[in-house]
mmCIF file of C-alpha atoms in Angstrom:
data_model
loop_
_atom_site.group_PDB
_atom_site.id
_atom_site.type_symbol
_atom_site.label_atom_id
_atom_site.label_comp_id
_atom_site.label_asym_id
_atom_site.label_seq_id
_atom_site.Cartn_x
_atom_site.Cartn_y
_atom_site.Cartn_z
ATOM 1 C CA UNK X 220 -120.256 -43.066 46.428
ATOM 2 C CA UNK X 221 -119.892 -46.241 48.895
ATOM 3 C CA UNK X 222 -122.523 -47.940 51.426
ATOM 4 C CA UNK X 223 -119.776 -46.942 53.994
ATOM 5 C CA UNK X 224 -119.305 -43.039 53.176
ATOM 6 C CA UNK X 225 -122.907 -42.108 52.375
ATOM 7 C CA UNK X 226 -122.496 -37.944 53.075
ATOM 8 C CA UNK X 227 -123.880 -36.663 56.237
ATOM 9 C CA UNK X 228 -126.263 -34.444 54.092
ATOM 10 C CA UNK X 229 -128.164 -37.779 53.219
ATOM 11 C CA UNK X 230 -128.203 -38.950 57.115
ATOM 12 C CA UNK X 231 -131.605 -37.213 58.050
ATOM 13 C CA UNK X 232 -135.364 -37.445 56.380
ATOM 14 C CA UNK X 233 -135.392 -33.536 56.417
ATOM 15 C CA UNK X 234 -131.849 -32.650 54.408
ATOM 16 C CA UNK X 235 -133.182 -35.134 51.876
ATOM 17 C CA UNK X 236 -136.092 -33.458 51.850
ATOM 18 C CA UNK X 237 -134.318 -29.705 51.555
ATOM 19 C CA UNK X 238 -131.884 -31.384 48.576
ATOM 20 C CA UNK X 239 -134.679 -33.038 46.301
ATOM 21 C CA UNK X 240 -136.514 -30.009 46.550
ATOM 22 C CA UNK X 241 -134.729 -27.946 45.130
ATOM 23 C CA UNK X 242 -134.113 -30.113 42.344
ATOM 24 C CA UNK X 243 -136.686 -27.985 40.215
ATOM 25 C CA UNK X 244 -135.948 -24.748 40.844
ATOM 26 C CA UNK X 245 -135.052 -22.635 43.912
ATOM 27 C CA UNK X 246 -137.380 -21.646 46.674
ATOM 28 C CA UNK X 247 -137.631 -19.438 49.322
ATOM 29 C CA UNK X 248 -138.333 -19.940 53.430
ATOM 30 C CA UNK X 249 -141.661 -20.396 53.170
ATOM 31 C CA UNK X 250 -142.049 -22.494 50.397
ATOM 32 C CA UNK X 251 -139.625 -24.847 52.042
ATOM 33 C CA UNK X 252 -141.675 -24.988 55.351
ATOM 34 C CA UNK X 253 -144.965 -25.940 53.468
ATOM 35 C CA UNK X 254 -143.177 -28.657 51.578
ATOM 36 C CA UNK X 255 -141.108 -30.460 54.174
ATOM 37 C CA UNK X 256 -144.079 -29.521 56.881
ATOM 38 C CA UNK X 257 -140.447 -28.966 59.431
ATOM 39 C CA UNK X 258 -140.316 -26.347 62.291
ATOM 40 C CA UNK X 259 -138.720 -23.514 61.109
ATOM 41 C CA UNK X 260 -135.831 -23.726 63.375
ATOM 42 C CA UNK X 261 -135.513 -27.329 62.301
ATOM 43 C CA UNK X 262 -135.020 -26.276 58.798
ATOM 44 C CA UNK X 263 -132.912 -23.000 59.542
ATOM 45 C CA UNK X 264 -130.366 -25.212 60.922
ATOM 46 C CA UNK X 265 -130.413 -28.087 58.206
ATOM 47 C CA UNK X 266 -129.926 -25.153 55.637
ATOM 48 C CA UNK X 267 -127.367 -23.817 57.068
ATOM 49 C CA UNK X 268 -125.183 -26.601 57.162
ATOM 50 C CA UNK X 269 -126.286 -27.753 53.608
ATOM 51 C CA UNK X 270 -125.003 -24.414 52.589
ATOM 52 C CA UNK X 271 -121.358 -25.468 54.707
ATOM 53 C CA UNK X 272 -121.207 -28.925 53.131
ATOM 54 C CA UNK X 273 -121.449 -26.765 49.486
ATOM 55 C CA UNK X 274 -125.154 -28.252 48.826
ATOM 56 C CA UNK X 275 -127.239 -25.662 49.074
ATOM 57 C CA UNK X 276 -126.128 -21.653 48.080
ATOM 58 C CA UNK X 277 -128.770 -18.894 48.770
ATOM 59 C CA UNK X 278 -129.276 -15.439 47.393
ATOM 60 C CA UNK X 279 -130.445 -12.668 49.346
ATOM 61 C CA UNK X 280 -132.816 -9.573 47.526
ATOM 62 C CA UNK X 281 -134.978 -6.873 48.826
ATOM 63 C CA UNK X 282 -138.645 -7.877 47.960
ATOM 64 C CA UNK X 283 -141.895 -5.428 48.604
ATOM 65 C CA UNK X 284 -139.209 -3.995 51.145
ATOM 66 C CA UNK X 285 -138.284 -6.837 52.753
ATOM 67 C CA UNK X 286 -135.181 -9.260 52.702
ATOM 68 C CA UNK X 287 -136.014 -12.196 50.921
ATOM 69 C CA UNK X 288 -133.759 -15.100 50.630
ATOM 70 C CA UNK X 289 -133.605 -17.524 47.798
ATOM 71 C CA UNK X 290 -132.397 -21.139 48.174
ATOM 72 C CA UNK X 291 -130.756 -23.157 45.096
ATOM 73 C CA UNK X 292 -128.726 -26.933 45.275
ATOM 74 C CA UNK X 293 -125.604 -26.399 43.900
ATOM 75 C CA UNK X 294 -123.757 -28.264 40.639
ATOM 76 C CA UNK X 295 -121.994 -29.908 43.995
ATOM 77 C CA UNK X 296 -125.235 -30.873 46.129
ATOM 78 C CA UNK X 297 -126.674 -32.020 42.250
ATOM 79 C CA UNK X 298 -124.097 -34.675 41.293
ATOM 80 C CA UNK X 299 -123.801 -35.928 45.072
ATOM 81 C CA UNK X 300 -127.850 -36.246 45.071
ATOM 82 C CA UNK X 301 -127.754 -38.308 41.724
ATOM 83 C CA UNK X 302 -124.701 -40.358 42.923
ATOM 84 C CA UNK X 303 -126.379 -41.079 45.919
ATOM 85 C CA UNK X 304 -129.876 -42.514 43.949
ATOM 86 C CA UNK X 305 -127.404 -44.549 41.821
ATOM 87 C CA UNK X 306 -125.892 -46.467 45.196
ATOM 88 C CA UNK X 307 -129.600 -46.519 46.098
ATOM 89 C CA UNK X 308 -130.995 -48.157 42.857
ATOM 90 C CA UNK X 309 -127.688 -50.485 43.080
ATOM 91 C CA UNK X 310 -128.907 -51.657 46.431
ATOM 92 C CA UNK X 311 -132.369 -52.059 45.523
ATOM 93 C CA UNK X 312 -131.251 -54.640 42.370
ATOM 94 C CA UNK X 313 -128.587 -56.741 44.466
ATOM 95 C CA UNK X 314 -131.102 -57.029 47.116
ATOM 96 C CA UNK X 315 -133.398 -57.840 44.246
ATOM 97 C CA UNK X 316 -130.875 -60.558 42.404
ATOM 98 C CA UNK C 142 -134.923 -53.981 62.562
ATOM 99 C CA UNK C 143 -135.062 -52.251 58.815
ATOM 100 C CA UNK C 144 -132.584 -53.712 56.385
ATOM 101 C CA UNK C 145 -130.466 -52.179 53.607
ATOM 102 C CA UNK C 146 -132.978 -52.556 50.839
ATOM 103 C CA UNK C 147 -136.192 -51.445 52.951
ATOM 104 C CA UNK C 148 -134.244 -48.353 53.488
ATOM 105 C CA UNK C 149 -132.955 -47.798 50.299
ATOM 106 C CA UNK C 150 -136.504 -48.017 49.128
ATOM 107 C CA UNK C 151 -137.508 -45.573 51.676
ATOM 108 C CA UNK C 152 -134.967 -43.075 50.312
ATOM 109 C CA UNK C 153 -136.208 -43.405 47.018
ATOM 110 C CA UNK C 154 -139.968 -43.101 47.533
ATOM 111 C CA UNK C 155 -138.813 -39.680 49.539
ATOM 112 C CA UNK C 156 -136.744 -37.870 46.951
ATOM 113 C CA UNK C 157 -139.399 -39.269 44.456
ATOM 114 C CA UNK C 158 -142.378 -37.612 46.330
ATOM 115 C CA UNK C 159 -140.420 -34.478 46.590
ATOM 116 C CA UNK C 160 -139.516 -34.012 43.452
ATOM 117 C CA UNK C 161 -142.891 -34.946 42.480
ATOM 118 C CA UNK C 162 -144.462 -32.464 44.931
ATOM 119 C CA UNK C 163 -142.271 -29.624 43.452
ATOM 120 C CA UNK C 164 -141.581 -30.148 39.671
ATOM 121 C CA UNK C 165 -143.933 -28.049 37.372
ATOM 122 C CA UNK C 166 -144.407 -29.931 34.161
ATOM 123 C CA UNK C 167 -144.850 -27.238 32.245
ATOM 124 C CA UNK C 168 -145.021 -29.218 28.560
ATOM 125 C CA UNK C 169 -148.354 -29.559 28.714
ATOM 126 C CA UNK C 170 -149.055 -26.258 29.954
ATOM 127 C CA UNK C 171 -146.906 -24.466 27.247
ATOM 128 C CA UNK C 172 -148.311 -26.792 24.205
ATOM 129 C CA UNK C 173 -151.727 -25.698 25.028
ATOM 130 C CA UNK C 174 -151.243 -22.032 25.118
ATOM 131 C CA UNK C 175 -149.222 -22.129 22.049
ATOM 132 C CA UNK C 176 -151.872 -24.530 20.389
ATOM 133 C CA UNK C 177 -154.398 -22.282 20.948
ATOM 134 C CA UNK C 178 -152.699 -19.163 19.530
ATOM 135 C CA UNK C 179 -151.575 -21.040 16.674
ATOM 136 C CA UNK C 180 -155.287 -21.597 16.069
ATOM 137 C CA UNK C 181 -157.008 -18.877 16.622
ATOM 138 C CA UNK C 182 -154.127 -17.171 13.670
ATOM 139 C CA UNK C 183 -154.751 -19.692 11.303
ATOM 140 C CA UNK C 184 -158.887 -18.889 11.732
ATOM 141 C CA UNK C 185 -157.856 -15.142 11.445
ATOM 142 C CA UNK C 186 -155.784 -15.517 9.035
ATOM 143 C CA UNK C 187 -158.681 -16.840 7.119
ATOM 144 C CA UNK C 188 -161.357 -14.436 8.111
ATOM 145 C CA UNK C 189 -158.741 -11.867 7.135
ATOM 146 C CA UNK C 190 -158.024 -13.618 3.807
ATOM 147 C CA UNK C 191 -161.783 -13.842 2.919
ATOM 148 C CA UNK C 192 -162.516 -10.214 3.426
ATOM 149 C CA UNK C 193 -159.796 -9.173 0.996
ATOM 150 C CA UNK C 194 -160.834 -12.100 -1.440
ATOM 151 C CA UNK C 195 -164.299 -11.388 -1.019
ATOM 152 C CA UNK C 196 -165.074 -15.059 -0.941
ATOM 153 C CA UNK C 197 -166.901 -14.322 2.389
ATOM 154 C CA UNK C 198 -170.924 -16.133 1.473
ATOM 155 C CA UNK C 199 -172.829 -17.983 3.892
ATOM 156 C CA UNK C 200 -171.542 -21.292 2.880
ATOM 157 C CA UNK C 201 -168.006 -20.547 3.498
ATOM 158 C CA UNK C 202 -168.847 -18.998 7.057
ATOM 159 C CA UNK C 203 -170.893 -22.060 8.135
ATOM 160 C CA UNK C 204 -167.959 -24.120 6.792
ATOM 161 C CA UNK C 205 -165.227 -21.770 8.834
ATOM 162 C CA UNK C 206 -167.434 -21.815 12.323
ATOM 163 C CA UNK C 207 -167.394 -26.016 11.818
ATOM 164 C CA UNK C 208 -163.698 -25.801 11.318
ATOM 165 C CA UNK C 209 -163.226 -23.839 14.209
ATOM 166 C CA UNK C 210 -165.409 -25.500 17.175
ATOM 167 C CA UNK C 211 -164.080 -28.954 15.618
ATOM 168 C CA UNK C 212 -160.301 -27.099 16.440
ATOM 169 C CA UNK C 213 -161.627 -26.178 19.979
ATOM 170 C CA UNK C 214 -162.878 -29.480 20.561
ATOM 171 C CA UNK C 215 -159.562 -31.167 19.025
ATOM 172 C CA UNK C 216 -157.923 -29.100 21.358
ATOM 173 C CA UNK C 217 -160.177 -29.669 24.286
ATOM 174 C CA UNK C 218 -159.311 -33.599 23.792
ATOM 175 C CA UNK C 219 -155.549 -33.233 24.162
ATOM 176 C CA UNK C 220 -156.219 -31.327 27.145
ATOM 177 C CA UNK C 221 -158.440 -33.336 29.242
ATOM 178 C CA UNK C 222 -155.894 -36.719 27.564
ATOM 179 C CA UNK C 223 -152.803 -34.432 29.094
ATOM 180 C CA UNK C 224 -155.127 -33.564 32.203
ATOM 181 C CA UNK C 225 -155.767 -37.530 32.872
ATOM 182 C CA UNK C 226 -152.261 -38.774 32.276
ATOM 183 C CA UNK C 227 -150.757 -36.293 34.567
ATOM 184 C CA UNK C 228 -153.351 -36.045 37.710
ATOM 185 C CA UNK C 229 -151.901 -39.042 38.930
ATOM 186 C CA UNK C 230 -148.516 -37.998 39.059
ATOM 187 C CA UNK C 231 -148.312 -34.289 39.324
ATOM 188 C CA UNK C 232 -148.560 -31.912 42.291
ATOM 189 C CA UNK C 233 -152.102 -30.258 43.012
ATOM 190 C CA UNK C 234 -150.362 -26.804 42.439
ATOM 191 C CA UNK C 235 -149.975 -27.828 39.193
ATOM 192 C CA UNK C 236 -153.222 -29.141 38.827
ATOM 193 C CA UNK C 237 -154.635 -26.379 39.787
ATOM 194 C CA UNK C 238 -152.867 -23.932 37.446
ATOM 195 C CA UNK C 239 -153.779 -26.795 35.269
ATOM 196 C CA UNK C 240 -157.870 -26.441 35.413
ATOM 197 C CA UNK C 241 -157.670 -22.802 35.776
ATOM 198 C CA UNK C 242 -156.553 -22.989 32.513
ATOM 199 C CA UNK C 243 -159.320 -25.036 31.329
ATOM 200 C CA UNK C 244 -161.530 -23.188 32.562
ATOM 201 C CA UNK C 245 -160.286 -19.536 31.189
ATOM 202 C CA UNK C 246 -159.344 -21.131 27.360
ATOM 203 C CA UNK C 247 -162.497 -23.574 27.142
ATOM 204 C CA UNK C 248 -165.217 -23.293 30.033
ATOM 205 C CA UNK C 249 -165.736 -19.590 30.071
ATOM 206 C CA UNK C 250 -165.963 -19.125 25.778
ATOM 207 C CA UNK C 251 -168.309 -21.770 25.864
ATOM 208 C CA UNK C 252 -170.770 -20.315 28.514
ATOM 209 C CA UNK C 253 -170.410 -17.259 26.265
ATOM 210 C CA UNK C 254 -171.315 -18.974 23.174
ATOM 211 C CA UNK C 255 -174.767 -20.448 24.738
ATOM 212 C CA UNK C 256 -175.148 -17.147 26.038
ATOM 213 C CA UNK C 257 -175.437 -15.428 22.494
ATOM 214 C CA UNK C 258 -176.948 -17.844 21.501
ATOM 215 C CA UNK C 259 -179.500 -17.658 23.434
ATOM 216 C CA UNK C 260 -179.829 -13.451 22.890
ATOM 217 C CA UNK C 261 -180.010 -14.042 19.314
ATOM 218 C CA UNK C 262 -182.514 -16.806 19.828
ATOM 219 C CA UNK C 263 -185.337 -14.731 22.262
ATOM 220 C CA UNK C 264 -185.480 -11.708 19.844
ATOM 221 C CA UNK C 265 -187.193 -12.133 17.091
ATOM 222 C CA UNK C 266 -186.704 -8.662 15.834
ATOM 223 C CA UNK C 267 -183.978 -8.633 12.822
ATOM 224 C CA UNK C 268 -182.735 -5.225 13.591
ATOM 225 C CA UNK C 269 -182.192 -6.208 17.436
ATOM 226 C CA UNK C 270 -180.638 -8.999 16.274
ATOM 227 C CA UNK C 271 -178.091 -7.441 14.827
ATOM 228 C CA UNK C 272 -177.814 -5.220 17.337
ATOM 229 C CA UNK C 273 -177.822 -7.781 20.468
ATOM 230 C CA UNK C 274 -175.239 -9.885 18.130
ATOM 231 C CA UNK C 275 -173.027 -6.443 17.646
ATOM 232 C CA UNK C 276 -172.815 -5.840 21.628
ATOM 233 C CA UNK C 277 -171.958 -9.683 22.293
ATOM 234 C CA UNK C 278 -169.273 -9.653 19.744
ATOM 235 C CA UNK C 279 -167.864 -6.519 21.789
ATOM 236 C CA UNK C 280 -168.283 -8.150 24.999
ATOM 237 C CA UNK C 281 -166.742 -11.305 23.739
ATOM 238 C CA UNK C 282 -163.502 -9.448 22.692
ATOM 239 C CA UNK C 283 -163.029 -7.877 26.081
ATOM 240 C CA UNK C 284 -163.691 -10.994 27.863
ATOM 241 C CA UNK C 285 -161.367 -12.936 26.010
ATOM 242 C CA UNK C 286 -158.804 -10.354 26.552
ATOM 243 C CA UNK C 287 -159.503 -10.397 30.205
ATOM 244 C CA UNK C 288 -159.038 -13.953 30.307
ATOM 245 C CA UNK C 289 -155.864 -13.781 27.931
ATOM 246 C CA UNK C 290 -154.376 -11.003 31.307
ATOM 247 C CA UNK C 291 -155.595 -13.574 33.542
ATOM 248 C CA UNK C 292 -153.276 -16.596 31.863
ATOM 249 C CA UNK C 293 -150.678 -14.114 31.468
ATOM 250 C CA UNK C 294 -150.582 -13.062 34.968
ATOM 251 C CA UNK C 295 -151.342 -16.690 36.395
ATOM 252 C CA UNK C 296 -148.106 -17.909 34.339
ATOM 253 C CA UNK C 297 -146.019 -14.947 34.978
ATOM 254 C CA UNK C 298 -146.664 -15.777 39.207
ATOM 255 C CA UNK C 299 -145.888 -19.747 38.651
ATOM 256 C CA UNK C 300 -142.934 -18.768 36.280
ATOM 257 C CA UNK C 301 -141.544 -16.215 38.508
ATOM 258 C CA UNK C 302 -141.358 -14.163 35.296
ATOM 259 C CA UNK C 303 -142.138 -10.880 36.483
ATOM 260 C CA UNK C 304 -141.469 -9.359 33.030
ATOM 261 C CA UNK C 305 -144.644 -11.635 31.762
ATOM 262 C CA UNK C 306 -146.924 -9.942 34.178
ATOM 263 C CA UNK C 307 -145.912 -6.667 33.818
ATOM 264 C CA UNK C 308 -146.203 -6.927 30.076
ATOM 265 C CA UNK C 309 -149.677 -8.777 30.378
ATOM 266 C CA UNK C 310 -151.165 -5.206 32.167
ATOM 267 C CA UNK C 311 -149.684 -2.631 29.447
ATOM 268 C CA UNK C 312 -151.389 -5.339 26.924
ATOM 269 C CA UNK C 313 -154.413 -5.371 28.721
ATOM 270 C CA UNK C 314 -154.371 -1.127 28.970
ATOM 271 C CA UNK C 315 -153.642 -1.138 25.488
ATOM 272 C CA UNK C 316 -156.803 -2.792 24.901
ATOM 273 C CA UNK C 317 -158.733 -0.838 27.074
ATOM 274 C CA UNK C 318 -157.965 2.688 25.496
ATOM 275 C CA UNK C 319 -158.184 1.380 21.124
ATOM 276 C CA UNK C 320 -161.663 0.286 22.493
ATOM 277 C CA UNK C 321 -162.964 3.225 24.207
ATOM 278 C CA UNK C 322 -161.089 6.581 23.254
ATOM 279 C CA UNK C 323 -159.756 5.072 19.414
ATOM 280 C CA UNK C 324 -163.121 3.043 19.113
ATOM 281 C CA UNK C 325 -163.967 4.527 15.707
ATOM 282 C CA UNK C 326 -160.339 4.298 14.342
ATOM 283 C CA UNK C 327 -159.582 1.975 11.839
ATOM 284 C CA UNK C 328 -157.545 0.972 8.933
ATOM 285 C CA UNK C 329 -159.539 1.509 5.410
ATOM 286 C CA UNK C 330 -158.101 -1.092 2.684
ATOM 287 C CA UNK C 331 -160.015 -0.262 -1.005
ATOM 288 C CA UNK C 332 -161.116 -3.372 -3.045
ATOM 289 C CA UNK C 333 -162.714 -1.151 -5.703
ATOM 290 C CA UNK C 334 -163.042 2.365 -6.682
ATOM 291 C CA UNK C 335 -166.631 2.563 -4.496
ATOM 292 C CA UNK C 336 -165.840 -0.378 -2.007
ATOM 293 C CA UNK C 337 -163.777 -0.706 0.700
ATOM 294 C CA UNK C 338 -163.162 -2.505 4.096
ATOM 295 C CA UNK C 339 -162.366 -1.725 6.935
ATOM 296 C CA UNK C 340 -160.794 -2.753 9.930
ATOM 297 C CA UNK C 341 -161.247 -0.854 13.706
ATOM 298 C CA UNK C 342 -157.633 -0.716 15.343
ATOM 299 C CA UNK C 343 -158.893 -2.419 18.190
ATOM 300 C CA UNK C 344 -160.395 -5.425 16.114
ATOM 301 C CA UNK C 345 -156.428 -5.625 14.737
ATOM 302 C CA UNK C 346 -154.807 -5.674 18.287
ATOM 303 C CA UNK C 347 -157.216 -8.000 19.769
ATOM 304 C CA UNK C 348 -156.462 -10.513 16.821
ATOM 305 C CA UNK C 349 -152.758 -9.968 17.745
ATOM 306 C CA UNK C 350 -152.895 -10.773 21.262
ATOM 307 C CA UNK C 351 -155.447 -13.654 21.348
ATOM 308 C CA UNK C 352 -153.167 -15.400 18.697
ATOM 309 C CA UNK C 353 -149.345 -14.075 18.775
ATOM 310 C CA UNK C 354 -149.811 -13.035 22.192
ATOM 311 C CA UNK C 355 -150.619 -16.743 23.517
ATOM 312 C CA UNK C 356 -147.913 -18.337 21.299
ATOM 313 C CA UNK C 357 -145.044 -15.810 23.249
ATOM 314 C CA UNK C 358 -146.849 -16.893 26.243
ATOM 315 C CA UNK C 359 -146.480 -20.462 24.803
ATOM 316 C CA UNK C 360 -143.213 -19.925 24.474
ATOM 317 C CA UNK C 361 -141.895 -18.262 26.692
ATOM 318 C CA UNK C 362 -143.476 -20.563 29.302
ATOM 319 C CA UNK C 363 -141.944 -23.912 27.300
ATOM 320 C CA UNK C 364 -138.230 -21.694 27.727
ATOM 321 C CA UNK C 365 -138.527 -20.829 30.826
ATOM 322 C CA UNK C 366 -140.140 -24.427 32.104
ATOM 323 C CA UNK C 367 -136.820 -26.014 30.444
ATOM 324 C CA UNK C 368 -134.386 -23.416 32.574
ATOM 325 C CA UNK C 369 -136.186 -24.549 35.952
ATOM 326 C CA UNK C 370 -135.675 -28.056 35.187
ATOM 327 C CA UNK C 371 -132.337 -28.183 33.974
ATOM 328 C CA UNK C 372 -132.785 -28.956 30.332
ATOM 329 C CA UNK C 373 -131.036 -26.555 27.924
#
């Protein structure tokens, strides 16, 4: 990954936010609202193109008799995410040099 | 205007903080479950040993009860050392599953303990004694297997585990029925032709599940911890 093609699923706060947490485990809706503290149409929209871009897959299941709809990164949105900390780190030390 | 580094650093701190926010370390968590059941065998283990060996005199029990608060307390010090080192760092879900914890495996068997003491202590009466110390040691049992469903259930919610909760409620039922319809039942084991022990069915399962039952739990919790965050 290069300064000059960073994806576009690193350009806002809130993807970022959507991508790193996922990192330990999938969540659902909710648990996504209370950690990036978004509006829910805010992150409805981010996950849905997260889950274009091949970041982010979800899983839907019927839960107390409602739909409930799981959210994982994918292997994809995983390597891209520790690429892009590696170009980060690398600007951090030649800044730093 | 905000240069390359400043928002390369800004980046980082984010995904850090997330990750942070969401990770369970669940090390610590596991190691203490399983430390404790791995304890409490080893103390059965010897209780059980003694009875058959019939080495069981005052000196040895003294001995045994040392052994076994200076285990609690052992344990109690890795706890609060893990609780310290990862306050700073972990999210206050975790911490919270964290002291619940600490409060069902040491802060509720200790209130217990100064409470019988302090039954055996008011009566001075031998045969009440015995009797007060007899209806504690029931109580005790039932507490602690109350609190054993209550870790269960707690880690089968933050695990996701369903199977974990489910299980911890047939345990728990278990429990309730070999202590009130199969109260009397026990096994019988002969040491000589005119002595025998014996040991109530419920006394058996309640030794299973406060020490096998939190090394599964232990373990299960260490497994399933490693799955979430991608270590095989």
């Amino acid at each position: 990954m290069e300064l000059n093609n960073i994806p576009k699923a690193f350009s806002l706060p809130l993807r970022l936010s959507l991508i790193s947490s996922l990192v330990s485990g999938g969540k659902n809706f909710n648990n996504l609202k209370n950690i990036t503290k978004a509006s829910e149409g805010n992150i409805s929209v981010q996950l849905s193109k997260l889950e274009n871009w091949g970041y982010v897959k979800s899983l839907k299941s019927i839960k107390n008799k409602k739909m409930n709809t799981q959210y994982f990164i994918t292997d994809h949105g995983l390597t891209q995410l520790e690429e892009y900390v590696e170009l980060l780190e690398n600007i951090i030390k030649s800044n730093n040099n | 205007m905000k240069n390359n580094n400043d928002k390369a650093l800004e980046q980082i701190s984010l995904i850090k903080n997330v990750i942070d926010e969401t990770k369970i370390k669940w090390e610590t968590l596991s190691n203490i479950l399983f430390y404790y059941g791995i304890m409490n065998l080893i103390f059965y283990l010897i209780q059980y040993g003694s009875s058959f060996f019939s080495f069981h005199n005052q000196a040895f029990s003294i001995t045994e009860l040392i052994l076994e608060k200076a285990a609690i307390i052992g344990l109690f010090i890795y706890y609060m050392y893990s609780y310290r080192k990862e306050k700073a760092t972990a999210n206050k879900y975790y911490i919270g599953i964290l002291n619940l914890c600490g409060i069902i495996l040491f802060a509720i068997p200790f209130i217990m303990s100064i409470i019988s003491i302090y039954y055996i202590l008011i009566n001075s009466d031998n045969m009440i004694k015995a009797q007060s110390y007899s209806i504690l040691i029931n109580q005790e049992m039932t507490a602690n297997i109350i609190l054993f469903f209550f870790c269960a259930v707690i880690c089968g919610l933050i695990s996701q585990h369903h199977g974990i909760t489910a299980i911890s409620v047939i345990i728990m039922s278990i429990y309730l029925i070999l202590s009130s319809v199969f109260k009397d039942s026990s096994l019988s084991y002969s040491l000589t032709n005119s002595a025998s022990i014996d040991f109530p069915l419920y006394g058996i399962y309640y030794t299973i599940v406060t020490s096998v039952g939190y090394i599964v739990l232990g373990l299960t919790l260490r497994k399933q911890g490693r799955s979430v965050n991608g270590i095989k």
